[in-house]
Amino acid sequence: MENSRNFQKELDKIISSFDGKRPRLLLHACCAPCSSYCLEYLNGYFDITLFFYNPNITDEEEFNKRFYELQRLVKDIYPDMQTVCPPYCKDEFLSAVKGLDDCKEGGERCFVCYALRLAKARDYAEENGFDYFCSTLSISPHKNCDKLNSIGEALAKDKRVKHLPNDFKKRGGYARSVRLSQEYGLYRQNYCGCEFSKPKE
C-alpha cells in the first residue's frame, strides 16, 4: 500500500526553506546501521544530536552492543556529534505493550513501541531547545512509515518542537544503509530488538 503522503517531498520542502541556517535536530537512533544513511543525508542540513532510547531491546548485553556500534560509527565519521543515551529500562517497554503479546509483528504492539520512543525523544527535544525531532526507524522497509509520522506529528501538537516528516528508505536510503554497514563493518542484527521479534532458536 502506497503512503497517502510523500514524506520525502515534505522533508525536501522544509530543508529548502532553511536558506543556509542549520536547525537543531534530535534524531532518535534505533541502531548504527539504520543511522548510517540518515546521518549521511541529514548532516548537511542540521546540527544533529543522536538519542539512543530503546527499552524494547531484549537485554542489557544486546542494548550495550548496539549502543557501542552507534558510538563507533559516530566517532569514526562525526567525532563532534553528541549522543544521548538514557539508562536501559526494559520494564518501560514491557509495561507499555502489556496485553499485546499476541499481536503480529508490524501491528499494534509495534505502534505502541514507536510512540514510546518518539514521546521520549519529543520530551528531550522540547526540554533542551531543539527545533525538530524524528526517528531513523522509517529507513526500514519493515516499519510503517505512515504510522511513524502520524505518531510524531500528534506528539508535536501544541509543542514548540516540531516533528520532522521523513521516509528515509526513499531514494535508495535503505540500500545505502546496507552498503555503509558493510563498509564500516557494523553489527547488523537480524531482528528489530524486542523479544517478540527475535527469531526462535
Coordinates of C-alpha atoms in Angstrom, one line a residue:
M1 CA 0.0 0.0 0.0
E2 CA 1.4 3.4 -1.0
N3 CA 1.8 6.2 1.5
S4 CA -1.0 8.7 1.4
R5 CA 1.6 11.4 1.6
N6 CA 5.1 11.8 0.2
F7 CA 7.1 12.5 3.3
Q8 CA 10.3 12.8 1.4
K9 CA 8.9 15.7 -0.6
E10 CA 7.7 17.3 2.6
L11 CA 11.2 17.0 4.0
D12 CA 12.7 18.4 0.9
K13 CA 10.4 21.4 1.1
I14 CA 11.3 22.1 4.8
I15 CA 15.1 21.8 4.0
S16 CA 14.8 24.2 1.1
S17 CA 13.3 26.8 3.4
F18 CA 16.4 26.9 5.7
D19 CA 18.3 29.4 3.5
G20 CA 21.7 28.4 5.0
K21 CA 20.5 28.0 8.6
R22 CA 21.2 24.8 10.4
P23 CA 18.3 23.9 12.8
R24 CA 18.9 21.6 15.7
L25 CA 17.6 18.1 15.2
L26 CA 17.2 15.4 17.9
L27 CA 17.4 12.2 15.9
H28 CA 16.2 9.1 17.7
A29 CA 18.6 6.3 16.7
C30 CA 17.5 2.7 16.8
C31 CA 20.9 1.3 15.8
A32 CA 24.1 2.1 13.9
P33 CA 23.1 0.5 10.5
C34 CA 19.9 2.5 10.3
S35 CA 21.6 5.7 11.5
S36 CA 24.4 5.5 8.9
Y37 CA 22.5 6.7 5.9
C38 CA 20.2 9.1 7.9
L39 CA 23.3 10.8 9.3
E40 CA 25.0 11.0 5.9
Y41 CA 21.8 12.6 4.5
L42 CA 20.8 14.9 7.3
N43 CA 24.2 16.1 8.5
G44 CA 24.4 18.6 5.6
Y45 CA 21.4 20.5 6.8
F46 CA 21.0 20.1 10.6
D47 CA 23.0 20.2 13.8
I48 CA 22.3 16.7 15.0
T49 CA 22.2 15.1 18.4
L50 CA 21.6 11.4 18.5
F51 CA 19.1 10.0 21.0
F52 CA 19.6 6.3 21.7
Y53 CA 16.4 5.4 23.7
N54 CA 15.4 1.8 23.0
P55 CA 13.9 0.0 26.1
N56 CA 12.4 -2.6 23.7
I57 CA 15.8 -4.3 23.2
T58 CA 15.8 -7.8 24.7
D59 CA 18.5 -7.5 27.3
E60 CA 21.3 -5.2 28.5
E61 CA 24.0 -7.0 26.7
E62 CA 22.3 -6.6 23.3
F63 CA 21.5 -2.9 24.2
N64 CA 25.1 -2.2 25.0
K65 CA 26.3 -3.9 21.8
R66 CA 24.0 -1.8 19.7
F67 CA 24.9 1.4 21.5
Y68 CA 28.7 0.6 21.2
E69 CA 28.3 0.2 17.4
L70 CA 26.5 3.5 17.2
Q71 CA 29.2 5.2 19.2
R72 CA 31.9 3.6 17.0
L73 CA 30.1 4.9 13.8
V74 CA 29.8 8.4 15.2
K75 CA 33.4 8.5 16.4
D76 CA 34.7 7.4 13.0
I77 CA 32.7 9.8 10.9
Y78 CA 31.1 12.6 13.1
P79 CA 33.5 12.9 16.1
D80 CA 31.9 16.2 17.3
M81 CA 28.4 14.8 17.3
Q82 CA 26.8 14.3 20.7
T83 CA 24.9 11.1 21.5
V84 CA 22.5 10.9 24.4
C85 CA 21.6 7.5 25.9
P86 CA 19.0 7.3 28.7
P87 CA 19.5 4.3 31.0
Y88 CA 18.3 1.0 29.7
C89 CA 14.9 0.1 31.3
K90 CA 13.2 -2.8 29.7
D91 CA 10.3 -2.5 32.1
E92 CA 9.2 0.7 30.4
F93 CA 8.7 -1.2 27.2
L94 CA 7.1 -4.2 28.8
S95 CA 4.7 -2.0 30.7
A96 CA 3.7 -0.1 27.6
V97 CA 3.0 -3.2 25.5
K98 CA 1.3 -5.3 28.3
G99 CA -1.5 -7.3 26.9
L100 CA -0.2 -7.1 23.3
D101 CA 2.0 -10.2 23.4
D102 CA 0.0 -12.0 20.7
C103 CA -0.1 -9.1 18.2
K104 CA 1.6 -9.9 14.9
E105 CA 4.9 -8.2 14.0
G106 CA 4.2 -4.8 12.5
G107 CA 0.9 -4.4 14.3
E108 CA -0.4 -2.6 17.3
R109 CA 2.4 -3.6 19.6
C110 CA 4.9 -2.0 17.3
F111 CA 2.9 1.2 17.1
V112 CA 2.9 1.4 20.9
C113 CA 6.7 0.9 20.8
Y114 CA 7.0 3.7 18.1
A115 CA 5.0 6.1 20.4
L116 CA 7.0 5.2 23.5
R117 CA 10.3 6.0 21.9
L118 CA 9.1 9.0 19.9
A119 CA 7.5 10.5 23.1
K120 CA 10.8 10.2 25.0
A121 CA 12.6 11.9 22.1
R122 CA 9.9 14.6 21.9
D123 CA 10.2 15.3 25.6
Y124 CA 14.0 15.6 25.5
A125 CA 13.9 17.8 22.4
E126 CA 11.3 20.1 23.9
E127 CA 13.2 20.4 27.2
N128 CA 16.5 21.1 25.5
G129 CA 15.6 23.7 22.9
F130 CA 15.7 21.6 19.7
D131 CA 13.9 22.7 16.6
Y132 CA 12.9 19.3 15.3
F133 CA 12.8 15.6 16.3
C134 CA 12.3 12.4 14.4
S135 CA 13.5 8.8 14.2
T136 CA 15.7 6.7 12.0
L137 CA 13.1 3.9 12.1
S138 CA 11.5 4.9 8.8
I139 CA 14.5 3.7 6.9
S140 CA 13.4 0.1 7.5
P141 CA 11.1 -1.5 4.9
H142 CA 9.5 -3.4 7.8
K143 CA 8.3 -0.2 9.6
N144 CA 5.1 1.6 9.0
C145 CA 6.1 5.0 7.8
D146 CA 2.6 6.5 7.9
K147 CA 2.2 5.4 11.5
L148 CA 5.6 6.7 12.5
N149 CA 4.9 10.1 11.0
S150 CA 1.3 10.4 12.3
I151 CA 2.5 9.5 15.8
G152 CA 5.3 12.0 15.6
E153 CA 3.0 14.8 14.4
A154 CA 0.5 14.0 17.2
L155 CA 3.2 14.2 19.8
A156 CA 4.4 17.6 18.5
K157 CA 0.9 19.1 18.6
D158 CA 0.8 22.2 20.8
K159 CA 4.6 21.9 21.4
R160 CA 7.4 24.2 20.5
V161 CA 9.5 21.5 18.9
K162 CA 8.3 20.2 15.6
H163 CA 8.3 16.7 14.2
L164 CA 10.4 16.4 11.0
P165 CA 8.5 14.4 8.3
N166 CA 10.6 11.6 6.9
D167 CA 10.8 8.4 4.9
F168 CA 14.4 7.6 4.9
K169 CA 14.1 4.5 2.8
K170 CA 13.3 6.7 -0.2
R171 CA 15.9 7.4 -2.9
G172 CA 17.8 4.2 -2.1
G173 CA 18.2 5.1 1.6
Y174 CA 17.8 1.5 2.8
A175 CA 20.2 0.1 0.2
R176 CA 22.7 2.8 1.1
S177 CA 22.5 1.9 4.8
V178 CA 23.3 -1.7 3.9
R179 CA 26.4 -0.7 1.9
L180 CA 27.6 1.7 4.7
S181 CA 27.1 -1.1 7.2
Q182 CA 29.4 -3.3 5.1
E183 CA 31.9 -0.5 4.6
Y184 CA 32.2 0.2 8.3
G185 CA 31.8 -3.4 9.4
L186 CA 28.8 -2.6 11.6
Y187 CA 27.0 -5.2 13.6
R188 CA 23.7 -5.7 11.7
Q189 CA 21.2 -7.5 13.9
N190 CA 18.6 -9.9 12.4
Y191 CA 15.7 -8.7 14.5
C192 CA 14.2 -5.4 15.5
G193 CA 15.2 -5.6 19.1
C194 CA 12.3 -6.9 21.2
E195 CA 11.8 -10.4 22.5
F196 CA 8.7 -10.7 20.3
S197 CA 10.6 -10.1 17.1
K198 CA 13.7 -12.2 18.0
P199 CA 14.0 -15.4 15.9
K200 CA 13.3 -18.6 17.8
E201 CA 16.5 -20.6 18.4

